[in-house]
Coordinates of C-alpha atoms in Angstrom, one line a residue:
X1 CA -88.8 8.3 -47.2
X2 CA -87.9 7.6 -50.9
X3 CA -86.5 10.4 -53.0
X4 CA -86.4 10.6 -56.8
X5 CA -83.0 9.6 -58.2
X6 CA -82.3 13.0 -59.6
X7 CA -82.4 14.4 -56.1
X8 CA -79.9 11.9 -54.6
X9 CA -76.2 12.6 -54.2
X10 CA -74.0 10.6 -56.4
X11 CA -72.9 8.3 -53.6
X12 CA -76.5 7.3 -52.8
X13 CA -77.5 6.7 -56.5
X14 CA -74.9 4.0 -56.9
X15 CA -74.0 1.8 -53.9
X16 CA -70.9 0.3 -55.4
X17 CA -68.9 1.1 -58.5
X18 CA -68.8 -2.0 -60.6
X19 CA -65.0 -2.0 -60.6
X20 CA -64.9 -2.4 -56.9
X21 CA -67.1 -5.5 -56.7
X22 CA -65.2 -8.8 -57.0
X23 CA -66.3 -12.1 -58.5
X24 CA -67.7 -14.2 -55.7
X25 CA -69.5 -16.9 -57.7
X26 CA -69.3 -18.6 -61.1
X27 CA -72.0 -20.4 -63.0
X28 CA -70.4 -23.6 -64.5
X29 CA -72.2 -25.7 -67.1
X30 CA -70.5 -28.8 -68.4
X31 CA -67.1 -27.4 -67.3
X32 CA -67.7 -24.1 -69.1
X33 CA -68.0 -20.9 -67.0
X34 CA -71.0 -19.2 -68.6
X35 CA -71.6 -16.5 -66.0
X36 CA -70.2 -14.7 -63.0
X37 CA -71.7 -13.0 -60.0
X38 CA -69.8 -10.1 -58.4
X39 CA -70.3 -8.7 -55.0
X40 CA -68.7 -7.7 -51.7
X41 CA -67.8 -9.7 -48.6
X42 CA -66.4 -9.0 -45.1
X43 CA -65.4 -11.3 -42.3
X44 CA -64.7 -10.4 -38.7
X45 CA -62.6 -12.2 -36.2
X46 CA -63.9 -13.0 -32.7
X47 CA -62.4 -9.8 -31.4
X48 CA -64.2 -7.8 -34.1
X49 CA -61.2 -7.0 -36.3
X50 CA -61.6 -7.4 -40.0
X51 CA -60.0 -10.7 -41.1
X52 CA -61.0 -10.4 -44.8
X53 CA -62.5 -7.7 -46.9
X54 CA -63.3 -8.1 -50.6
X55 CA -65.1 -5.5 -52.8
X56 CA -66.7 -2.5 -51.2
X57 CA -67.7 -3.2 -47.6
X58 CA -67.7 0.4 -46.3
X59 CA -70.1 2.2 -48.6
X60 CA -73.8 2.4 -47.6
X61 CA -76.1 -0.5 -48.7
X62 CA -79.6 -1.5 -47.9
X63 CA -79.6 -4.5 -45.6
X64 CA -83.3 -5.2 -46.3
X65 CA -84.6 -8.0 -44.1
X66 CA -81.2 -8.5 -42.5
X67 CA -82.1 -5.4 -40.5
X68 CA -84.9 -7.3 -38.8
X69 CA -82.6 -8.3 -36.0
X70 CA -82.3 -4.6 -35.1
X71 CA -86.1 -4.0 -35.6
X72 CA -87.0 -6.9 -33.3
X73 CA -84.4 -5.7 -30.8
X74 CA -86.1 -2.3 -30.8
X75 CA -89.5 -4.0 -30.2
X76 CA -88.1 -5.9 -27.3
X77 CA -86.5 -2.7 -25.9
X78 CA -89.9 -1.0 -26.2
X79 CA -91.2 -3.5 -23.6
X80 CA -92.6 -6.3 -25.7
X81 CA -91.8 -9.6 -24.0
X82 CA -92.9 -12.4 -26.3
X83 CA -92.2 -16.2 -25.9
X84 CA -89.2 -17.4 -27.8
X85 CA -90.9 -18.7 -30.9
X86 CA -92.8 -15.4 -31.3
X87 CA -89.7 -13.4 -30.7
X88 CA -88.1 -15.3 -33.6
X89 CA -91.2 -14.6 -35.7
X90 CA -90.8 -10.9 -35.0
X91 CA -87.4 -11.0 -36.8
X92 CA -88.6 -13.3 -39.6
X93 CA -88.9 -13.4 -43.3
X94 CA -91.3 -16.3 -43.0
X95 CA -92.8 -18.6 -45.7
X96 CA -96.4 -18.1 -44.8
X97 CA -96.8 -21.7 -43.5
X98 CA -99.8 -22.4 -41.2
X99 CA -97.7 -22.2 -38.0
X100 CA -96.3 -18.8 -39.1
X101 CA -99.8 -17.4 -39.7
X102 CA -100.9 -18.8 -36.3
X103 CA -97.9 -17.2 -34.7
X104 CA -98.7 -13.8 -36.2
X105 CA -102.3 -14.0 -34.8
X106 CA -100.9 -15.0 -31.5
X107 CA -98.6 -12.0 -31.4
X108 CA -101.5 -9.7 -32.2
X109 CA -103.7 -11.4 -29.5
X110 CA -101.2 -10.5 -26.8
X111 CA -102.4 -6.9 -27.1
X112 CA -106.0 -7.7 -28.2
X113 CA -105.2 -6.3 -31.7
X114 CA -107.0 -7.1 -35.0
X115 CA -105.2 -8.3 -38.1
X116 CA -106.9 -5.5 -39.9
X117 CA -104.3 -3.2 -38.4
X118 CA -101.4 -4.8 -40.4
X119 CA -100.0 -2.6 -43.1
X120 CA -98.2 -5.5 -44.9
X121 CA -99.2 -5.9 -48.5
X122 CA -101.4 -8.9 -49.2
X123 CA -99.3 -11.9 -50.4
X124 CA -99.3 -15.6 -51.0
X125 CA -97.3 -18.3 -49.2
X126 CA -93.7 -18.6 -50.4
X127 CA -93.2 -21.3 -53.1
X128 CA -96.8 -22.6 -52.5
X129 CA -98.6 -19.8 -54.4
X130 CA -100.4 -22.0 -56.9
X131 CA -101.3 -24.7 -54.5
X132 CA -102.8 -22.1 -52.1
X133 CA -104.9 -20.6 -54.9
X134 CA -106.0 -24.0 -56.2
X135 CA -107.2 -24.8 -52.6
X136 CA -109.4 -21.6 -52.7
X137 CA -107.0 -19.4 -50.7
X138 CA -106.5 -15.7 -51.2
X139 CA -103.6 -13.3 -50.8
X140 CA -103.5 -11.9 -47.3
X141 CA -101.4 -9.5 -45.3
X142 CA -101.0 -12.3 -42.8
X143 CA -99.1 -14.4 -45.4
X144 CA -96.6 -11.6 -46.3
X145 CA -93.2 -12.7 -45.0
X146 CA -92.8 -9.6 -42.8
X147 CA -96.2 -9.9 -41.0
X148 CA -94.6 -11.2 -37.8
X149 CA -92.4 -8.1 -37.6
X150 CA -95.4 -5.9 -38.3
X151 CA -97.6 -7.6 -35.7
X152 CA -94.9 -7.2 -33.0
X153 CA -94.5 -3.5 -34.1
X154 CA -98.2 -3.0 -33.5
X155 CA -97.9 -4.6 -30.0
X156 CA -95.0 -2.3 -29.2
X157 CA -97.2 0.7 -30.1
X158 CA -100.1 -0.6 -28.0
X159 CA -97.8 -1.2 -25.0
X160 CA -96.4 2.3 -25.2
X161 CA -99.5 4.2 -26.2
X162 CA -98.1 5.1 -29.6
X163 CA -100.2 5.7 -32.7
X164 CA -101.2 2.5 -34.4
X165 CA -102.2 4.0 -37.8
X166 CA -98.8 5.6 -38.5
X167 CA -96.5 2.9 -37.1
X168 CA -94.6 2.7 -40.4
X169 CA -93.8 6.4 -40.6
X170 CA -90.0 7.1 -40.4
X171 CA -90.6 9.7 -37.6
X172 CA -92.9 7.4 -35.5
X173 CA -91.3 6.7 -32.1
X174 CA -90.9 3.0 -32.8
X175 CA -89.2 3.6 -36.1
X176 CA -86.9 6.2 -34.6
X177 CA -86.0 3.6 -32.0
X178 CA -85.4 0.9 -34.7
X179 CA -83.2 3.3 -36.6
X180 CA -81.1 4.2 -33.6
X181 CA -80.9 0.5 -32.6
X182 CA -79.5 -0.4 -36.0
X183 CA -77.0 2.4 -35.9
X184 CA -75.8 1.5 -32.4
X185 CA -75.3 -2.2 -33.3
X186 CA -73.6 -1.3 -36.6
X187 CA -71.3 1.3 -34.9
X188 CA -72.1 3.9 -37.6
X189 CA -74.6 6.4 -38.6
X190 CA -77.5 5.6 -40.9
X191 CA -76.6 7.0 -44.4
X192 CA -80.1 6.9 -46.0
X193 CA -83.7 5.9 -45.3
X194 CA -85.8 4.1 -48.0
X195 CA -89.0 2.2 -47.9
X196 CA -88.7 -1.6 -47.8
X197 CA -91.0 -4.0 -49.7
X198 CA -93.3 -4.4 -46.7
X199 CA -93.7 -0.6 -46.3
X200 CA -91.4 -0.2 -43.2
X201 CA -88.4 2.1 -43.3
X202 CA -85.1 0.4 -44.2
X203 CA -81.9 2.2 -43.4
X204 CA -78.6 2.2 -45.3
X205 CA -75.4 1.1 -43.5
X206 CA -72.3 -0.6 -44.7
X207 CA -71.7 -4.4 -45.0
X208 CA -69.0 -3.9 -42.3
X209 CA -71.7 -2.3 -40.0
X210 CA -74.1 -5.2 -40.8
X211 CA -71.6 -7.8 -39.7
X212 CA -70.9 -5.8 -36.5
X213 CA -74.6 -5.7 -35.8
X214 CA -74.9 -9.5 -35.7
X215 CA -71.6 -9.9 -33.8
X216 CA -72.9 -7.5 -31.2
X217 CA -76.1 -9.4 -30.8
X218 CA -74.5 -12.8 -30.2
X219 CA -72.1 -11.3 -27.7
X220 CA -74.7 -9.1 -25.8
X221 CA -75.4 -9.9 -22.2
X222 CA -77.8 -12.8 -21.7
X223 CA -81.3 -11.4 -21.2
X224 CA -80.6 -8.2 -23.0
X225 CA -83.0 -7.3 -25.8
X226 CA -80.5 -8.0 -28.6
X227 CA -79.4 -11.3 -27.0
X228 CA -83.1 -12.4 -26.5
X229 CA -83.8 -11.9 -30.2
X230 CA -80.6 -13.7 -31.3
X231 CA -81.2 -16.6 -28.9
X232 CA -84.8 -16.9 -30.1
X233 CA -83.8 -16.9 -33.7
X234 CA -81.3 -19.7 -33.1
X235 CA -83.7 -21.7 -30.9
X236 CA -86.6 -21.5 -33.3
X237 CA -85.1 -21.2 -36.8
X238 CA -88.2 -22.6 -38.5
X239 CA -90.0 -19.4 -37.4
X240 CA -87.3 -17.2 -38.9
X241 CA -87.8 -18.6 -42.4
X242 CA -89.4 -22.0 -43.1
X243 CA -88.6 -25.7 -42.9
X244 CA -87.0 -25.8 -46.4
X245 CA -85.4 -22.4 -46.4
X246 CA -81.6 -21.6 -46.2
X247 CA -81.6 -19.7 -42.9
X248 CA -83.6 -22.4 -41.1
X249 CA -81.5 -25.3 -42.5
X250 CA -78.2 -23.7 -41.7
X251 CA -79.1 -22.6 -38.2
X252 CA -80.1 -26.2 -37.6
X253 CA -76.9 -27.6 -39.1
X254 CA -74.3 -25.3 -37.5
X255 CA -74.5 -25.1 -33.7
X256 CA -74.9 -21.5 -32.5
X257 CA -75.0 -19.9 -36.0
X258 CA -77.2 -16.8 -36.3
X259 CA -78.0 -15.9 -39.9
X260 CA -80.5 -13.9 -41.9
X261 CA -81.2 -13.3 -45.6
X262 CA -82.2 -10.0 -47.1
X263 CA -83.7 -9.2 -50.4
X264 CA -81.3 -8.3 -53.3
X265 CA -79.0 -11.1 -52.2
X266 CA -77.8 -9.9 -48.9
X267 CA -76.7 -12.4 -46.2
X268 CA -75.3 -11.9 -42.8
X269 CA -74.3 -14.2 -40.0
X270 CA -72.4 -14.6 -36.7
X271 CA -71.1 -17.5 -34.6
X272 CA -71.3 -17.6 -30.8
X273 CA -67.6 -16.6 -30.4
X274 CA -68.2 -13.3 -32.2
X275 CA -66.8 -14.2 -35.6
X276 CA -69.2 -12.7 -38.2
X277 CA -69.6 -12.0 -41.9
X278 CA -71.8 -10.1 -44.3
X279 CA -72.1 -10.3 -48.1
X280 CA -74.0 -8.8 -50.9
X281 CA -74.3 -10.0 -54.5
X282 CA -74.4 -6.9 -56.7
X283 CA -77.0 -8.2 -59.2
X284 CA -79.3 -9.4 -56.5
X285 CA -79.2 -13.0 -57.6
X286 CA -79.9 -15.2 -54.6
X287 CA -78.6 -18.3 -56.3
X288 CA -75.1 -17.0 -55.8
X289 CA -75.6 -16.6 -52.0
X290 CA -75.6 -20.3 -51.2
X291 CA -72.2 -21.3 -52.6
X292 CA -70.6 -18.1 -51.2
X293 CA -72.1 -18.8 -47.8
X294 CA -70.8 -22.3 -47.9
X295 CA -67.3 -21.0 -48.7
X296 CA -67.5 -18.6 -45.8
X297 CA -68.5 -21.4 -43.4
X298 CA -65.6 -23.5 -44.7
X299 CA -63.2 -20.6 -43.9
X300 CA -64.8 -20.3 -40.5
X301 CA -64.2 -24.1 -39.9
X302 CA -67.8 -25.0 -39.4
X303 CA -68.8 -26.6 -42.7
X304 CA -69.4 -30.3 -42.8
X305 CA -71.0 -32.6 -45.5
X306 CA -74.5 -31.5 -44.5
X307 CA -73.6 -27.8 -44.8
X308 CA -72.0 -28.4 -48.2
X309 CA -75.2 -30.1 -49.4
X310 CA -77.4 -27.3 -48.2
X311 CA -75.2 -24.7 -50.0
X312 CA -75.0 -26.6 -53.3
X313 CA -76.7 -25.1 -56.3
X314 CA -77.0 -27.4 -59.2
X315 CA -77.1 -26.6 -62.9
X316 CA -79.3 -29.0 -64.9
X317 CA -79.2 -30.2 -68.5
X318 CA -81.8 -32.6 -69.7
X319 CA -82.9 -33.1 -66.2
X320 CA -79.5 -34.1 -65.0
X321 CA -76.8 -32.2 -63.0
X322 CA -74.3 -30.9 -65.5
X323 CA -72.7 -28.1 -63.4
X324 CA -73.0 -25.9 -60.4
X325 CA -73.1 -22.3 -59.2
X326 CA -69.8 -22.4 -57.2
X327 CA -67.9 -20.0 -55.1
X328 CA -65.0 -18.3 -56.8
X329 CA -61.8 -20.5 -56.5
X330 CA -60.0 -17.8 -54.4
X331 CA -62.7 -18.1 -51.7
X332 CA -61.6 -21.7 -51.0

């Protein structure tokens, strides 16, 4: 539940003192550095030890949609057994494409539930808002990027006889399970509970804990709830985001990569051998995530020409490329 800033302890009011964040990306125009993005980054070796740590990786932060792995794992733990593409959709920040909407309806239909039960805010499809409206479409809860998660949450409630109307309340049995699943995967206690953009609870953990969460999922026993979600996300990456989206493109390009974006420029990922990373750009600028992600994949030895192109962010002048948003030189 959100609390007014005056009531928060100092540590909760400010996630990271500016002095502790480091420059992760630079905006270069015609050879001139015109801007910088600061943030924090942590990398884990295959055995789980910290191989690199920059900025503040131990203070609480809100993982936003990166927490969907834990939420979907809780849903699976609660007895919801969906086919792979729908399991991926339960962990998605989808684009509202037709197959996403069809998938959300398919999830609800497994328990005979109505879309009217969704508590997601009405939204428009990602980057197709104007075309959707011109075609006579309206905003809909089904189009909101978290609707797959919400649909699966409702199914979990139906399976267990839990209240449907209050499924987003922090003390609802499903949300308690989601919180505990996040804490267990992160290896640390939840430091704060807020309300995410979709209305669901979002819990503060550290960047280090977030990297551990994804590492634990890819290394979980085959068939376990966490592994089922991780495997589904990697097998059906188009359901996790959308055909043109960063998560989808990189999971297609890098064999075995599990990755997820979160609002306010959070990104997390893990490779099948247990190497993992998590990063946050302090100003919330997603344009800085791509080049930093590319640098991380280079350090992990899995970046090729296709990955470099996916992670490239161009700066234009007169319609021509005159620069890039690039990872800081020290990242390699």
